Amino acid sequence: MIIISKINLNKSVIPALIVAGLFLPASQSYAQESFQSSLRGIAGKISTFLTFRKPEVSPEDKTGQEIRTRREAVEKIFDLTKLEQADLLNRLSGLKDLNDQQKKMRITLTEFVKENNNGLKEIQSRLENTDRLEDIKKLASDFKDWRTLVYNPKTEKVVAFTFVFQGKNILSVAEERLANVRTDLSEHQDALTEKNEDAEIIFKKAESEIKEAEELNTQARNLIMIALNNALNPAKGIKAAEKEIARDIADSKAFTEKAMQHIRNAYGKFLELGEIIDYAN
């Protein structure tokens, strides 16, 4: 039996859902568009729901409208969950240059995500066979609890893993760009003349930024692997393990964010070097 809290259909529901982390906006454009469309649909249902309180609506009409609106709101959230599920699998499959251990972890996390299908099938079945208002309210409550207790913890781990290793992919591109800039500077060395010293200083700063990013990303990758191995194969007390896992996941994301800032700084230096080369030509 799936455990799932009531969806309070009020004016603040959409920002509250987003702030609470109920939804994970997908990174791909198709998923983002569908996500926004679904949110607009939910907003429309909420506006309709607010009219239930108007005195001119009969009790019978009010109940019928509430059933339809609550059902459609749950259906929208269900559709969003399926979009999230697909996005998580796409993120995992899109990772590149993983070593053997990391590939095994990706396989494990992929199966981890696919386990959600059983819960989604039960929710869908209940949606298709629920007509009473109290049953729909219970379904909404169960669905919310399932997302909170089962779905969101899995999602957090997968997102952390993909975030860190997508960071590695971005770093690889930056390293390639650094090598290309080194080649460009070498080819234009004679033309740079008095700007040569400035270019060398700026290049060393860019190189230093990339090196900092490499070190941070290495720490992030090591931490996320430790965290996920502990999460999937807990050897310590549950409370202690949960705290350590949460800390390591948070730290791995923080290291990745810092690495991304160093990469942005490096690209700023690349632009400065590009201007110097253009000026020399």
C-alpha positions as a Markdown table, in Angstrom:
| # | Residue | x | y | z |
|---|---|---|---|---|
| 1 | Met | 0.0 | 0.0 | 0.0 |
| 2 | Ile | 1.5 | 3.3 | -1.0 |
| 3 | Ile | 1.7 | 5.9 | 1.7 |
| 4 | Ile | 1.2 | 9.4 | 0.3 |
| 5 | Ser | -0.8 | 14.6 | 2.7 |
| 6 | Lys | -3.5 | 16.6 | 1.4 |
| 7 | Ile | -2.9 | 18.9 | -1.5 |
| 8 | Asn | -4.1 | 22.2 | -0.2 |
| 9 | Leu | -5.7 | 23.9 | -3.2 |
| 10 | Asn | -5.2 | 27.6 | -2.3 |
| 11 | Lys | -3.7 | 30.6 | -4.0 |
| 12 | Ser | -0.2 | 29.9 | -2.7 |
| 13 | Val | -0.1 | 26.3 | -3.8 |
| 14 | Ile | 2.2 | 26.6 | -6.8 |
| 15 | Pro | 5.0 | 28.6 | -5.1 |
| 16 | Ala | 4.6 | 26.4 | -2.0 |
| 17 | Leu | 5.0 | 23.2 | -4.1 |
| 18 | Ile | 8.1 | 24.5 | -5.8 |
| 19 | Val | 9.7 | 25.9 | -2.6 |
| 20 | Ala | 9.0 | 22.6 | -0.8 |
| 21 | Gly | 10.8 | 20.7 | -3.6 |
| 22 | Leu | 7.7 | 18.8 | -4.6 |
| 23 | Phe | 8.6 | 19.3 | -8.2 |
| 24 | Leu | 12.0 | 19.1 | -9.9 |
| 25 | Pro | 11.9 | 21.1 | -13.1 |
| 26 | Ala | 13.4 | 19.1 | -16.0 |
| 27 | Ser | 16.5 | 20.4 | -17.7 |
| 28 | Gln | 15.5 | 19.3 | -21.3 |
| 29 | Ser | 13.5 | 21.9 | -23.2 |
| 30 | Tyr | 10.6 | 19.4 | -24.0 |
| 31 | Ala | 10.3 | 18.6 | -20.3 |
| 32 | Gln | 10.5 | 22.3 | -19.2 |
| 33 | Glu | 7.7 | 23.3 | -21.6 |
| 34 | Ser | 5.5 | 20.4 | -20.4 |
| 35 | Phe | 6.3 | 21.3 | -16.8 |
| 36 | Gln | 5.3 | 24.9 | -17.3 |
| 37 | Ser | 2.2 | 23.9 | -19.3 |
| 38 | Ser | 1.1 | 21.6 | -16.5 |
| 39 | Leu | 1.7 | 24.3 | -13.9 |
| 40 | Arg | -0.6 | 26.6 | -15.9 |
| 41 | Gly | -3.2 | 23.8 | -16.0 |
| 42 | Ile | -3.0 | 23.4 | -12.2 |
| 43 | Ala | -3.3 | 27.2 | -11.7 |
| 44 | Gly | -6.5 | 27.1 | -13.8 |
| 45 | Lys | -8.0 | 24.3 | -11.7 |
| 46 | Ile | -7.1 | 26.2 | -8.5 |
| 47 | Ser | -9.0 | 29.3 | -9.8 |
| 48 | Thr | -12.0 | 27.1 | -10.5 |
| 49 | Phe | -11.8 | 25.5 | -7.1 |
| 50 | Leu | -11.9 | 28.9 | -5.4 |
| 51 | Thr | -15.3 | 29.5 | -7.0 |
| 52 | Phe | -16.8 | 26.6 | -5.1 |
| 53 | Arg | -17.2 | 28.9 | -2.1 |
| 54 | Lys | -19.5 | 31.3 | -3.9 |
| 55 | Pro | -23.0 | 31.1 | -2.5 |
| 56 | Glu | -24.7 | 31.0 | -6.0 |
| 57 | Val | -23.2 | 27.5 | -6.6 |
| 58 | Ser | -25.5 | 24.7 | -5.5 |
| 59 | Pro | -24.2 | 22.0 | -3.1 |
| 60 | Glu | -24.6 | 19.4 | -5.8 |
| 61 | Asp | -22.8 | 21.5 | -8.5 |
| 62 | Lys | -20.1 | 22.4 | -5.9 |
| 63 | Thr | -19.4 | 18.7 | -5.1 |
| 64 | Gly | -19.3 | 17.7 | -8.8 |
| 65 | Gln | -17.0 | 20.6 | -9.7 |
| 66 | Glu | -14.7 | 19.8 | -6.7 |
| 67 | Ile | -14.5 | 16.2 | -7.7 |
| 68 | Arg | -13.5 | 17.1 | -11.3 |
| 69 | Thr | -11.1 | 19.8 | -10.2 |
| 70 | Arg | -9.4 | 17.7 | -7.6 |
| 71 | Arg | -9.1 | 14.8 | -9.9 |
| 72 | Glu | -7.6 | 16.9 | -12.7 |
| 73 | Ala | -5.2 | 18.6 | -10.3 |
| 74 | Val | -3.9 | 15.2 | -9.2 |
| 75 | Glu | -3.7 | 14.1 | -12.8 |
| 76 | Lys | -1.5 | 17.1 | -13.6 |
| 77 | Ile | 0.9 | 16.4 | -10.7 |
| 78 | Phe | 0.9 | 12.7 | -11.8 |
| 79 | Asp | 1.9 | 13.9 | -15.3 |
| 80 | Leu | 4.7 | 16.1 | -13.9 |
| 81 | Thr | 6.0 | 13.1 | -11.9 |
| 82 | Lys | 6.2 | 11.0 | -15.0 |
| 83 | Leu | 8.1 | 13.9 | -16.8 |
| 84 | Glu | 10.5 | 14.0 | -13.8 |
| 85 | Gln | 11.0 | 10.3 | -14.0 |
| 86 | Ala | 11.8 | 10.4 | -17.7 |
| 87 | Asp | 14.2 | 13.4 | -17.1 |
| 88 | Leu | 16.1 | 11.5 | -14.4 |
| 89 | Leu | 16.6 | 8.6 | -16.7 |
| 90 | Asn | 17.7 | 10.9 | -19.5 |
| 91 | Arg | 20.2 | 12.6 | -17.2 |
| 92 | Leu | 21.7 | 9.3 | -16.2 |
| 93 | Ser | 22.0 | 7.9 | -19.7 |
| 94 | Gly | 23.6 | 11.2 | -20.9 |
| 95 | Leu | 26.6 | 11.0 | -18.6 |
| 96 | Lys | 29.9 | 10.5 | -20.4 |
| 97 | Asp | 33.5 | 9.3 | -19.5 |
| 98 | Leu | 32.5 | 7.3 | -16.4 |
| 99 | Asn | 34.9 | 4.8 | -14.9 |
| 100 | Asp | 33.8 | 1.2 | -14.1 |
| 101 | Gln | 32.7 | 2.0 | -10.6 |
| 102 | Gln | 30.8 | 5.1 | -11.7 |
| 103 | Lys | 29.1 | 3.1 | -14.5 |
| 104 | Lys | 28.0 | 0.5 | -12.0 |
| 105 | Met | 26.6 | 3.2 | -9.8 |
| 106 | Arg | 24.7 | 4.6 | -12.9 |
| 107 | Ile | 23.2 | 1.2 | -13.5 |
| 108 | Thr | 22.2 | 0.9 | -9.8 |
| 109 | Leu | 20.6 | 4.4 | -9.8 |
| 110 | Thr | 18.8 | 3.7 | -13.1 |
| 111 | Glu | 17.2 | 0.6 | -11.5 |
| 112 | Phe | 16.5 | 2.7 | -8.4 |
| 113 | Val | 14.5 | 5.2 | -10.4 |
| 114 | Lys | 12.6 | 2.5 | -12.4 |
| 115 | Glu | 11.4 | 1.1 | -9.0 |
| 116 | Asn | 9.1 | 4.1 | -8.9 |
| 117 | Asn | 7.0 | 2.6 | -11.8 |
| 118 | Asn | 5.2 | 0.3 | -9.3 |
| 119 | Gly | 4.1 | 3.3 | -7.3 |
| 120 | Leu | 3.1 | 5.2 | -10.4 |
| 121 | Lys | 1.0 | 2.3 | -11.7 |
| 122 | Glu | -0.9 | 2.1 | -8.4 |
| 123 | Ile | -1.6 | 5.8 | -8.5 |
| 124 | Gln | -2.8 | 5.6 | -12.1 |
| 125 | Ser | -5.0 | 2.7 | -11.3 |
| 126 | Arg | -6.6 | 4.5 | -8.4 |
| 127 | Leu | -7.1 | 7.7 | -10.5 |
| 128 | Glu | -8.9 | 5.6 | -13.2 |
| 129 | Asn | -11.2 | 4.0 | -10.6 |
| 130 | Thr | -11.9 | 6.8 | -8.1 |
| 131 | Asp | -15.2 | 8.7 | -8.4 |
| 132 | Arg | -16.0 | 9.7 | -4.8 |
| 133 | Leu | -14.8 | 13.0 | -3.3 |
| 134 | Glu | -13.4 | 11.4 | -0.2 |
| 135 | Asp | -11.5 | 8.8 | -2.2 |
| 136 | Ile | -10.0 | 11.5 | -4.4 |
| 137 | Lys | -8.9 | 13.5 | -1.3 |
| 138 | Lys | -7.3 | 10.3 | 0.1 |
| 139 | Leu | -5.6 | 9.6 | -3.2 |
| 140 | Ala | -4.1 | 13.1 | -3.2 |
| 141 | Ser | -2.9 | 12.7 | 0.4 |
| 142 | Asp | -1.4 | 9.3 | -0.4 |
| 143 | Phe | 0.3 | 10.6 | -3.6 |
| 144 | Lys | 1.9 | 13.5 | -1.7 |
| 145 | Asp | 3.2 | 11.2 | 1.0 |
| 146 | Trp | 4.6 | 8.8 | -1.5 |
| 147 | Arg | 6.5 | 11.6 | -3.2 |
| 148 | Thr | 7.8 | 12.9 | 0.1 |
| 149 | Leu | 8.8 | 9.5 | 1.6 |
| 150 | Val | 9.8 | 7.5 | -1.5 |
| 151 | Tyr | 10.2 | 9.5 | -4.6 |
| 152 | Asn | 11.9 | 12.7 | -3.5 |
| 153 | Pro | 14.7 | 10.9 | -1.6 |
| 154 | Lys | 15.5 | 8.9 | -4.6 |
| 155 | Thr | 15.4 | 11.9 | -6.9 |
| 156 | Glu | 17.7 | 13.9 | -4.6 |
| 157 | Lys | 20.4 | 11.2 | -4.9 |
| 158 | Val | 20.1 | 10.9 | -8.7 |
| 159 | Val | 20.1 | 14.6 | -9.2 |
| 160 | Ala | 23.3 | 15.0 | -7.0 |
| 161 | Phe | 25.0 | 12.2 | -9.0 |
| 162 | Thr | 24.2 | 13.6 | -12.4 |
| 163 | Phe | 24.9 | 17.2 | -11.2 |
| 164 | Val | 28.5 | 16.2 | -10.1 |
| 165 | Phe | 29.3 | 14.2 | -13.2 |
| 166 | Gln | 27.7 | 16.7 | -15.6 |
| 167 | Gly | 30.1 | 19.1 | -13.9 |
| 168 | Lys | 32.9 | 16.8 | -14.9 |
| 169 | Asn | 31.8 | 16.9 | -18.5 |
| 170 | Ile | 31.7 | 20.7 | -18.4 |
| 171 | Leu | 35.2 | 20.7 | -16.9 |
| 172 | Ser | 36.4 | 18.5 | -19.8 |
| 173 | Val | 35.1 | 21.0 | -22.3 |
| 174 | Ala | 36.8 | 23.9 | -20.4 |
| 175 | Glu | 40.1 | 21.9 | -20.4 |
| 176 | Glu | 39.9 | 21.5 | -24.1 |
| 177 | Arg | 39.2 | 25.1 | -24.5 |
| 178 | Leu | 42.3 | 26.0 | -22.4 |
| 179 | Ala | 44.4 | 23.8 | -24.7 |
| 180 | Asn | 43.0 | 25.6 | -27.8 |
| 181 | Val | 43.8 | 29.0 | -26.3 |
| 182 | Arg | 47.3 | 27.9 | -25.6 |
| 183 | Thr | 47.7 | 26.9 | -29.2 |
| 184 | Asp | 46.2 | 30.2 | -30.4 |
| 185 | Leu | 48.6 | 32.2 | -28.2 |
| 186 | Ser | 51.6 | 30.2 | -29.6 |
| 187 | Glu | 50.5 | 30.8 | -33.2 |
| 188 | His | 50.1 | 34.5 | -32.6 |
| 189 | Gln | 53.1 | 35.0 | -30.3 |
| 190 | Asp | 55.1 | 37.2 | -32.8 |
| 191 | Ala | 52.1 | 39.4 | -33.5 |
| 192 | Leu | 51.3 | 40.0 | -29.8 |
| 193 | Thr | 54.7 | 41.8 | -29.1 |
| 194 | Glu | 54.1 | 44.2 | -26.2 |
| 195 | Lys | 50.8 | 42.4 | -25.3 |
| 196 | Asn | 52.6 | 39.1 | -24.9 |
| 197 | Glu | 53.4 | 39.6 | -21.2 |
| 198 | Asp | 49.8 | 40.5 | -20.5 |
| 199 | Ala | 48.5 | 37.5 | -22.4 |
| 200 | Glu | 50.8 | 35.2 | -20.4 |
| 201 | Ile | 49.6 | 36.6 | -17.1 |
| 202 | Ile | 45.9 | 36.2 | -18.1 |
| 203 | Phe | 46.5 | 32.7 | -19.5 |
| 204 | Lys | 48.1 | 31.6 | -16.2 |
| 205 | Lys | 45.1 | 33.0 | -14.3 |
| 206 | Ala | 42.8 | 31.0 | -16.6 |
| 207 | Glu | 45.0 | 27.9 | -16.1 |
| 208 | Ser | 44.8 | 28.4 | -12.3 |
| 209 | Glu | 41.0 | 28.6 | -12.4 |
| 210 | Ile | 40.8 | 25.4 | -14.3 |
| 211 | Lys | 43.1 | 23.7 | -11.9 |
| 212 | Glu | 41.0 | 24.8 | -9.0 |
| 213 | Ala | 37.9 | 23.5 | -10.7 |
| 214 | Glu | 39.6 | 20.1 | -11.3 |
| 215 | Glu | 40.5 | 19.7 | -7.7 |
| 216 | Leu | 37.0 | 20.6 | -6.5 |
| 217 | Asn | 35.3 | 18.3 | -9.0 |
| 218 | Thr | 37.6 | 15.5 | -8.0 |
| 219 | Gln | 36.5 | 16.0 | -4.3 |
| 220 | Ala | 32.8 | 16.2 | -5.4 |
| 221 | Arg | 33.1 | 13.0 | -7.4 |
| 222 | Asn | 34.7 | 11.1 | -4.5 |
| 223 | Leu | 32.2 | 12.4 | -2.0 |
| 224 | Ile | 29.1 | 11.6 | -4.1 |
| 225 | Met | 30.4 | 8.0 | -4.7 |
| 226 | Ile | 31.0 | 7.6 | -0.9 |
| 227 | Ala | 27.5 | 9.0 | -0.1 |
| 228 | Leu | 25.7 | 6.8 | -2.6 |
| 229 | Asn | 27.6 | 3.7 | -1.7 |
| 230 | Asn | 26.7 | 4.3 | 2.0 |
| 231 | Ala | 23.1 | 5.0 | 1.1 |
| 232 | Leu | 22.6 | 1.9 | -1.0 |
| 233 | Asn | 24.8 | -0.3 | 1.2 |
| 234 | Pro | 24.4 | 1.0 | 4.8 |
| 235 | Ala | 26.9 | -0.5 | 7.2 |
| 236 | Lys | 26.4 | 1.9 | 10.1 |
| 237 | Gly | 23.5 | 2.8 | 12.3 |
| 238 | Ile | 20.7 | 4.2 | 10.3 |
| 239 | Lys | 20.7 | 7.7 | 12.0 |
| 240 | Ala | 24.4 | 8.1 | 11.8 |
| 241 | Ala | 24.4 | 6.9 | 8.2 |
| 242 | Glu | 21.6 | 9.3 | 7.2 |
| 243 | Lys | 23.4 | 12.3 | 8.6 |
| 244 | Glu | 26.7 | 11.4 | 6.9 |
| 245 | Ile | 25.0 | 10.7 | 3.6 |
| 246 | Ala | 23.1 | 14.0 | 3.7 |
| 247 | Arg | 26.3 | 15.9 | 4.6 |
| 248 | Asp | 28.3 | 14.3 | 1.8 |
| 249 | Ile | 25.6 | 14.9 | -0.8 |
| 250 | Ala | 25.4 | 18.5 | 0.2 |
| 251 | Asp | 29.2 | 18.9 | 0.2 |
| 252 | Ser | 29.5 | 17.2 | -3.2 |
| 253 | Lys | 27.0 | 19.7 | -4.7 |
| 254 | Ala | 28.7 | 22.6 | -3.0 |
| 255 | Phe | 32.1 | 21.6 | -4.4 |
| 256 | Thr | 30.6 | 21.2 | -7.9 |
| 257 | Glu | 29.0 | 24.7 | -7.6 |
| 258 | Lys | 32.4 | 26.2 | -6.6 |
| 259 | Ala | 34.0 | 24.3 | -9.5 |
| 260 | Met | 31.5 | 25.8 | -11.9 |
| 261 | Gln | 32.3 | 29.3 | -10.6 |
| 262 | His | 36.0 | 28.7 | -11.3 |
| 263 | Ile | 35.1 | 27.5 | -14.8 |
| 264 | Arg | 33.1 | 30.7 | -15.4 |
| 265 | Asn | 36.1 | 32.7 | -14.2 |
| 266 | Ala | 38.3 | 30.9 | -16.7 |
| 267 | Tyr | 36.0 | 31.6 | -19.6 |
| 268 | Gly | 36.1 | 35.3 | -18.6 |
| 269 | Lys | 39.9 | 35.1 | -19.0 |
| 270 | Phe | 39.5 | 33.3 | -22.4 |
| 271 | Leu | 37.4 | 36.3 | -23.6 |
| 272 | Glu | 40.2 | 38.7 | -22.5 |
| 273 | Leu | 42.8 | 36.6 | -24.3 |
| 274 | Gly | 40.5 | 36.6 | -27.4 |
| 275 | Glu | 40.4 | 40.4 | -27.4 |
| 276 | Ile | 44.2 | 40.6 | -27.1 |
| 277 | Ile | 44.6 | 38.2 | -30.1 |
| 278 | Asp | 42.0 | 40.1 | -32.1 |
| 279 | Tyr | 43.8 | 43.4 | -31.3 |
| 280 | Ala | 47.1 | 42.0 | -32.4 |
| 281 | Asn | 45.7 | 40.9 | -35.7 |
